[in-house]
């Protein structure tokens, strides 16, 4: 079967990580792309698993070597998708990239055959609950992330598919169907 590059975005706390990680665990033919970042690891994050944690100098060097499919700055840190990882992985499997809206639109420009998927929250209140429930950001960081919400959701028309993450199992199945090219938007 043809391998697809699936680009998943949506507001912080909407459940992207949970959906993508569960799908990748369940399907041997799907892998998640590991991005590079200059931010510090959160507790439990492992270099090469959640991200490749780079210094600003290393990140700049890789920009100059044209090593990123796309990259951007968020909250004072750089994040980028390594071209080499995606190219190699696509030979064997479908690849899921979890990136922000601007990064997703850039990735689509670089890889027009990629499929853009937005994960949307059932409501703003529920999104706030999930973001504070996760407990990994300070109140200020949460506000910072919520401030981008309107912009992010306003870009949904540029996406190939929108999945509302209300019931987690349904959302995982929807993404799995998109990987197989047999999802019909409700
Ligand atoms: P993101 O990767 O989009 O920032 P996470 O995957 O970290 O979001 O999810 C944020 C929080 O919301 C986590 O605590 C997660 O367990 C919870 N969550 C994810 N999906 C659902 C869902 N469908 N219903 C309820 N809680 C959810
Ligand atoms: P976090 O610090 O919560 O892991 O991620 C912060 C933001 O960076 C999220 O919006 C996430 O989607 C985005 N991000 C993660 N990896 C990449 C990447 O490779 N490229 C871009 N452009 N954004 C990324």
PDB file of N, CA, C and O in Angstrom, residues 50-93:
ATOM      1  N   UNK A  50      10.459  11.688  22.091  1.00  0.00           N
ATOM      2  CA  UNK A  50       9.519  12.815  21.915  1.00  0.00           C
ATOM      3  C   UNK A  50      10.096  13.825  20.926  1.00  0.00           C
ATOM      4  O   UNK A  50       9.387  14.332  20.060  1.00  0.00           O
ATOM      5  N   UNK A  51      11.348  14.167  21.116  1.00  0.00           N
ATOM      6  CA  UNK A  51      12.051  15.135  20.268  1.00  0.00           C
ATOM      7  C   UNK A  51      13.531  14.776  20.256  1.00  0.00           C
ATOM      8  O   UNK A  51      14.017  14.068  21.151  1.00  0.00           O
ATOM      9  N   UNK A  52      14.245  15.356  19.276  1.00  0.00           N
ATOM     10  CA  UNK A  52      15.694  15.456  19.389  1.00  0.00           C
ATOM     11  C   UNK A  52      15.938  16.829  20.026  1.00  0.00           C
ATOM     12  O   UNK A  52      15.569  17.854  19.439  1.00  0.00           O
ATOM     13  N   UNK A  53      16.477  16.841  21.219  1.00  0.00           N
ATOM     14  CA  UNK A  53      16.706  18.107  21.928  1.00  0.00           C
ATOM     15  C   UNK A  53      18.068  18.656  21.521  1.00  0.00           C
ATOM     16  O   UNK A  53      19.098  18.032  21.819  1.00  0.00           O
ATOM     17  N   UNK A  54      18.051  19.781  20.816  1.00  0.00           N
ATOM     18  CA  UNK A  54      19.289  20.357  20.283  1.00  0.00           C
ATOM     19  C   UNK A  54      19.586  21.693  20.954  1.00  0.00           C
ATOM     20  O   UNK A  54      18.674  22.378  21.415  1.00  0.00           O
ATOM     21  N   UNK A  55      20.852  22.077  20.933  1.00  0.00           N
ATOM     22  CA  UNK A  55      21.202  23.430  21.358  1.00  0.00           C
ATOM     23  C   UNK A  55      20.820  24.386  20.220  1.00  0.00           C
ATOM     24  O   UNK A  55      20.626  23.960  19.075  1.00  0.00           O
ATOM     25  N   UNK A  56      20.745  25.680  20.545  1.00  0.00           N
ATOM     26  CA  UNK A  56      20.428  26.670  19.502  1.00  0.00           C
ATOM     27  C   UNK A  56      21.482  26.636  18.394  1.00  0.00           C
ATOM     28  O   UNK A  56      21.163  26.788  17.210  1.00  0.00           O
ATOM     29  N   UNK A  57      22.725  26.397  18.780  1.00  0.00           N
ATOM     30  CA  UNK A  57      23.819  26.371  17.782  1.00  0.00           C
ATOM     31  C   UNK A  57      23.637  25.199  16.826  1.00  0.00           C
ATOM     32  O   UNK A  57      23.767  25.341  15.614  1.00  0.00           O
ATOM     33  N   UNK A  58      23.309  24.017  17.395  1.00  0.00           N
ATOM     34  CA  UNK A  58      23.117  22.844  16.532  1.00  0.00           C
ATOM     35  C   UNK A  58      21.931  23.056  15.592  1.00  0.00           C
ATOM     36  O   UNK A  58      21.970  22.699  14.414  1.00  0.00           O
ATOM     37  N   UNK A  59      20.869  23.649  16.160  1.00  0.00           N
ATOM     38  CA  UNK A  59      19.661  23.875  15.351  1.00  0.00           C
ATOM     39  C   UNK A  59      19.997  24.812  14.180  1.00  0.00           C
ATOM     40  O   UNK A  59      19.634  24.540  13.040  1.00  0.00           O
ATOM     41  N   UNK A  60      20.728  25.901  14.475  1.00  0.00           N
ATOM     42  CA  UNK A  60      21.095  26.865  13.425  1.00  0.00           C
ATOM     43  C   UNK A  60      21.937  26.201  12.344  1.00  0.00           C
ATOM     44  O   UNK A  60      21.765  26.455  11.153  1.00  0.00           O
ATOM     45  N   UNK A  61      22.829  25.330  12.767  1.00  0.00           N
ATOM     46  CA  UNK A  61      23.683  24.654  11.790  1.00  0.00           C
ATOM     47  C   UNK A  61      22.824  23.812  10.853  1.00  0.00           C
ATOM     48  O   UNK A  61      22.990  23.814   9.637  1.00  0.00           O
ATOM     49  N   UNK A  62      21.828  23.126  11.440  1.00  0.00           N
ATOM     50  CA  UNK A  62      20.990  22.261  10.596  1.00  0.00           C
ATOM     51  C   UNK A  62      20.081  23.077   9.687  1.00  0.00           C
ATOM     52  O   UNK A  62      19.744  22.625   8.594  1.00  0.00           O
ATOM     53  N   UNK A  63      19.706  24.284  10.107  1.00  0.00           N
ATOM     54  CA  UNK A  63      18.956  25.169   9.190  1.00  0.00           C
ATOM     55  C   UNK A  63      19.848  25.490   7.997  1.00  0.00           C
ATOM     56  O   UNK A  63      19.421  25.395   6.846  1.00  0.00           O
ATOM     57  N   UNK A  64      21.100  25.844   8.294  1.00  0.00           N
ATOM     58  CA  UNK A  64      21.990  26.265   7.199  1.00  0.00           C
ATOM     59  C   UNK A  64      22.303  25.099   6.267  1.00  0.00           C
ATOM     60  O   UNK A  64      22.632  25.303   5.106  1.00  0.00           O
ATOM     61  N   UNK A  65      22.178  23.874   6.765  1.00  0.00           N
ATOM     62  CA  UNK A  65      22.411  22.701   5.904  1.00  0.00           C
ATOM     63  C   UNK A  65      21.124  22.250   5.206  1.00  0.00           C
ATOM     64  O   UNK A  65      21.092  21.168   4.614  1.00  0.00           O
ATOM     65  N   UNK A  66      20.067  23.043   5.322  1.00  0.00           N
ATOM     66  CA  UNK A  66      18.784  22.748   4.673  1.00  0.00           C
ATOM     67  C   UNK A  66      18.230  21.388   5.111  1.00  0.00           C
ATOM     68  O   UNK A  66      17.715  20.617   4.315  1.00  0.00           O
ATOM     69  N   UNK A  67      18.361  21.118   6.387  1.00  0.00           N
ATOM     70  CA  UNK A  67      18.018  19.814   6.927  1.00  0.00           C
ATOM     71  C   UNK A  67      16.563  19.720   7.400  1.00  0.00           C
ATOM     72  O   UNK A  67      16.130  18.668   7.850  1.00  0.00           O
ATOM     73  N   UNK A  68      15.807  20.831   7.325  1.00  0.00           N
ATOM     74  CA  UNK A  68      14.425  20.789   7.822  1.00  0.00           C
ATOM     75  C   UNK A  68      13.411  20.917   6.696  1.00  0.00           C
ATOM     76  O   UNK A  68      13.549  21.754   5.810  1.00  0.00           O
ATOM     77  N   UNK A  69      12.399  20.079   6.766  1.00  0.00           N
ATOM     78  CA  UNK A  69      11.263  20.171   5.849  1.00  0.00           C
ATOM     79  C   UNK A  69      10.551  21.497   6.105  1.00  0.00           C
ATOM     80  O   UNK A  69      10.078  22.168   5.201  1.00  0.00           O
ATOM     81  N   UNK A  70      10.460  21.848   7.372  1.00  0.00           N
ATOM     82  CA  UNK A  70       9.937  23.148   7.815  1.00  0.00           C
ATOM     83  C   UNK A  70      10.440  23.349   9.226  1.00  0.00           C
ATOM     84  O   UNK A  70      10.777  22.390   9.902  1.00  0.00           O
ATOM     85  N   UNK A  71      10.495  24.601   9.661  1.00  0.00           N
ATOM     86  CA  UNK A  71      10.811  24.865  11.069  1.00  0.00           C
ATOM     87  C   UNK A  71      10.162  26.180  11.457  1.00  0.00           C
ATOM     88  O   UNK A  71       9.786  26.987  10.597  1.00  0.00           O
ATOM     89  N   UNK A  72      10.008  26.368  12.763  1.00  0.00           N
ATOM     90  CA  UNK A  72       9.343  27.582  13.246  1.00  0.00           C
ATOM     91  C   UNK A  72       9.769  27.834  14.685  1.00  0.00           C
ATOM     92  O   UNK A  72      10.356  26.957  15.325  1.00  0.00           O
ATOM     93  N   UNK A  73       9.407  29.021  15.175  1.00  0.00           N
ATOM     94  CA  UNK A  73       9.719  29.362  16.562  1.00  0.00           C
ATOM     95  C   UNK A  73       8.403  29.431  17.335  1.00  0.00           C
ATOM     96  O   UNK A  73       7.429  30.017  16.855  1.00  0.00           O
ATOM     97  N   UNK A  74       8.358  28.783  18.474  1.00  0.00           N
ATOM     98  CA  UNK A  74       7.188  28.870  19.362  1.00  0.00           C
ATOM     99  C   UNK A  74       7.674  29.115  20.768  1.00  0.00           C
ATOM    100  O   UNK A  74       8.559  28.401  21.234  1.00  0.00           O
ATOM    101  N   UNK A  75       7.009  30.042  21.450  1.00  0.00           N
ATOM    102  CA  UNK A  75       7.295  30.286  22.865  1.00  0.00           C
ATOM    103  C   UNK A  75       8.803  30.429  23.112  1.00  0.00           C
ATOM    104  O   UNK A  75       9.340  29.926  24.096  1.00  0.00           O
ATOM    105  N   UNK A  76       9.492  31.075  22.153  1.00  0.00           N
ATOM    106  CA  UNK A  76      10.919  31.334  22.353  1.00  0.00           C
ATOM    107  C   UNK A  76      11.851  30.183  22.010  1.00  0.00           C
ATOM    108  O   UNK A  76      13.058  30.287  22.206  1.00  0.00           O
ATOM    109  N   UNK A  77      11.297  29.083  21.504  1.00  0.00           N
ATOM    110  CA  UNK A  77      12.156  27.956  21.113  1.00  0.00           C
ATOM    111  C   UNK A  77      11.905  27.570  19.664  1.00  0.00           C
ATOM    112  O   UNK A  77      10.813  27.824  19.130  1.00  0.00           O
ATOM    113  N   UNK A  78      12.898  26.934  19.053  1.00  0.00           N
ATOM    114  CA  UNK A  78      12.745  26.477  17.678  1.00  0.00           C
ATOM    115  C   UNK A  78      12.287  25.024  17.638  1.00  0.00           C
ATOM    116  O   UNK A  78      12.683  24.219  18.496  1.00  0.00           O
ATOM    117  N   UNK A  79      11.466  24.728  16.621  1.00  0.00           N
ATOM    118  CA  UNK A  79      10.987  23.371  16.377  1.00  0.00           C
ATOM    119  C   UNK A  79      11.105  23.112  14.881  1.00  0.00           C
ATOM    120  O   UNK A  79      10.755  23.991  14.086  1.00  0.00           O
ATOM    121  N   UNK A  80      11.565  21.927  14.481  1.00  0.00           N
ATOM    122  CA  UNK A  80      11.678  21.649  13.051  1.00  0.00           C
ATOM    123  C   UNK A  80      11.531  20.174  12.743  1.00  0.00           C
ATOM    124  O   UNK A  80      11.821  19.313  13.585  1.00  0.00           O
ATOM    125  N   UNK A  81      11.062  19.896  11.531  1.00  0.00           N
ATOM    126  CA  UNK A  81      10.881  18.517  11.067  1.00  0.00           C
ATOM    127  C   UNK A  81      12.085  18.124  10.213  1.00  0.00           C
ATOM    128  O   UNK A  81      12.309  18.723   9.167  1.00  0.00           O
ATOM    129  N   UNK A  82      12.855  17.139  10.647  1.00  0.00           N
ATOM    130  CA  UNK A  82      14.036  16.752   9.858  1.00  0.00           C
ATOM    131  C   UNK A  82      13.639  16.023   8.570  1.00  0.00           C
ATOM    132  O   UNK A  82      12.924  15.022   8.622  1.00  0.00           O
ATOM    133  N   UNK A  83      14.096  16.555   7.437  1.00  0.00           N
ATOM    134  CA  UNK A  83      13.788  15.957   6.125  1.00  0.00           C
ATOM    135  C   UNK A  83      14.246  14.507   6.045  1.00  0.00           C
ATOM    136  O   UNK A  83      13.541  13.658   5.522  1.00  0.00           O
ATOM    137  N   UNK A  84      15.462  14.277   6.558  1.00  0.00           N
ATOM    138  CA  UNK A  84      16.056  12.945   6.404  1.00  0.00           C
ATOM    139  C   UNK A  84      15.187  11.882   7.080  1.00  0.00           C
ATOM    140  O   UNK A  84      14.938  10.814   6.513  1.00  0.00           O
ATOM    141  N   UNK A  85      14.659  12.200   8.267  1.00  0.00           N
ATOM    142  CA  UNK A  85      13.830  11.239   9.008  1.00  0.00           C
ATOM    143  C   UNK A  85      12.595  10.884   8.175  1.00  0.00           C
ATOM    144  O   UNK A  85      12.273   9.715   7.975  1.00  0.00           O
ATOM    145  N   UNK A  86      11.913  11.909   7.674  1.00  0.00           N
ATOM    146  CA  UNK A  86      10.646  11.680   6.945  1.00  0.00           C
ATOM    147  C   UNK A  86      10.915  10.879   5.677  1.00  0.00           C
ATOM    148  O   UNK A  86      10.205   9.912   5.376  1.00  0.00           O
ATOM    149  N   UNK A  87      11.941  11.264   4.958  1.00  0.00           N
ATOM    150  CA  UNK A  87      12.234  10.593   3.685  1.00  0.00           C
ATOM    151  C   UNK A  87      12.517   9.110   3.899  1.00  0.00           C
ATOM    152  O   UNK A  87      11.979   8.247   3.218  1.00  0.00           O
ATOM    153  N   UNK A  88      13.338   8.802   4.892  1.00  0.00           N
ATOM    154  CA  UNK A  88      13.679   7.403   5.181  1.00  0.00           C
ATOM    155  C   UNK A  88      12.456   6.623   5.654  1.00  0.00           C
ATOM    156  O   UNK A  88      12.189   5.523   5.192  1.00  0.00           O
ATOM    157  N   UNK A  89      11.706   7.223   6.574  1.00  0.00           N
ATOM    158  CA  UNK A  89      10.576   6.513   7.170  1.00  0.00           C
ATOM    159  C   UNK A  89       9.506   6.191   6.135  1.00  0.00           C
ATOM    160  O   UNK A  89       8.898   5.117   6.162  1.00  0.00           O
ATOM    161  N   UNK A  90       9.293   7.107   5.172  1.00  0.00           N
ATOM    162  CA  UNK A  90       8.229   6.908   4.174  1.00  0.00           C
ATOM    163  C   UNK A  90       8.501   5.708   3.254  1.00  0.00           C
ATOM    164  O   UNK A  90       7.580   5.185   2.634  1.00  0.00           O
ATOM    165  N   UNK A  91       9.744   5.258   3.211  1.00  0.00           N
ATOM    166  CA  UNK A  91      10.052   4.086   2.383  1.00  0.00           C
ATOM    167  C   UNK A  91       9.365   2.850   2.940  1.00  0.00           C
ATOM    168  O   UNK A  91       9.075   1.906   2.222  1.00  0.00           O
ATOM    169  N   UNK A  92       9.159   2.846   4.262  1.00  0.00           N
ATOM    170  CA  UNK A  92       8.662   1.647   4.934  1.00  0.00           C
ATOM    171  C   UNK A  92       7.236   1.779   5.452  1.00  0.00           C
ATOM    172  O   UNK A  92       6.517   0.793   5.565  1.00  0.00           O
ATOM    173  N   UNK A  93       6.848   3.004   5.846  1.00  0.00           N
ATOM    174  CA  UNK A  93       5.601   3.172   6.603  1.00  0.00           C
ATOM    175  C   UNK A  93       4.929   4.488   6.257  1.00  0.00           C
ATOM    176  O   UNK A  93       5.556   5.358   5.652  1.00  0.00           O
TER     177      UNK A  93
END
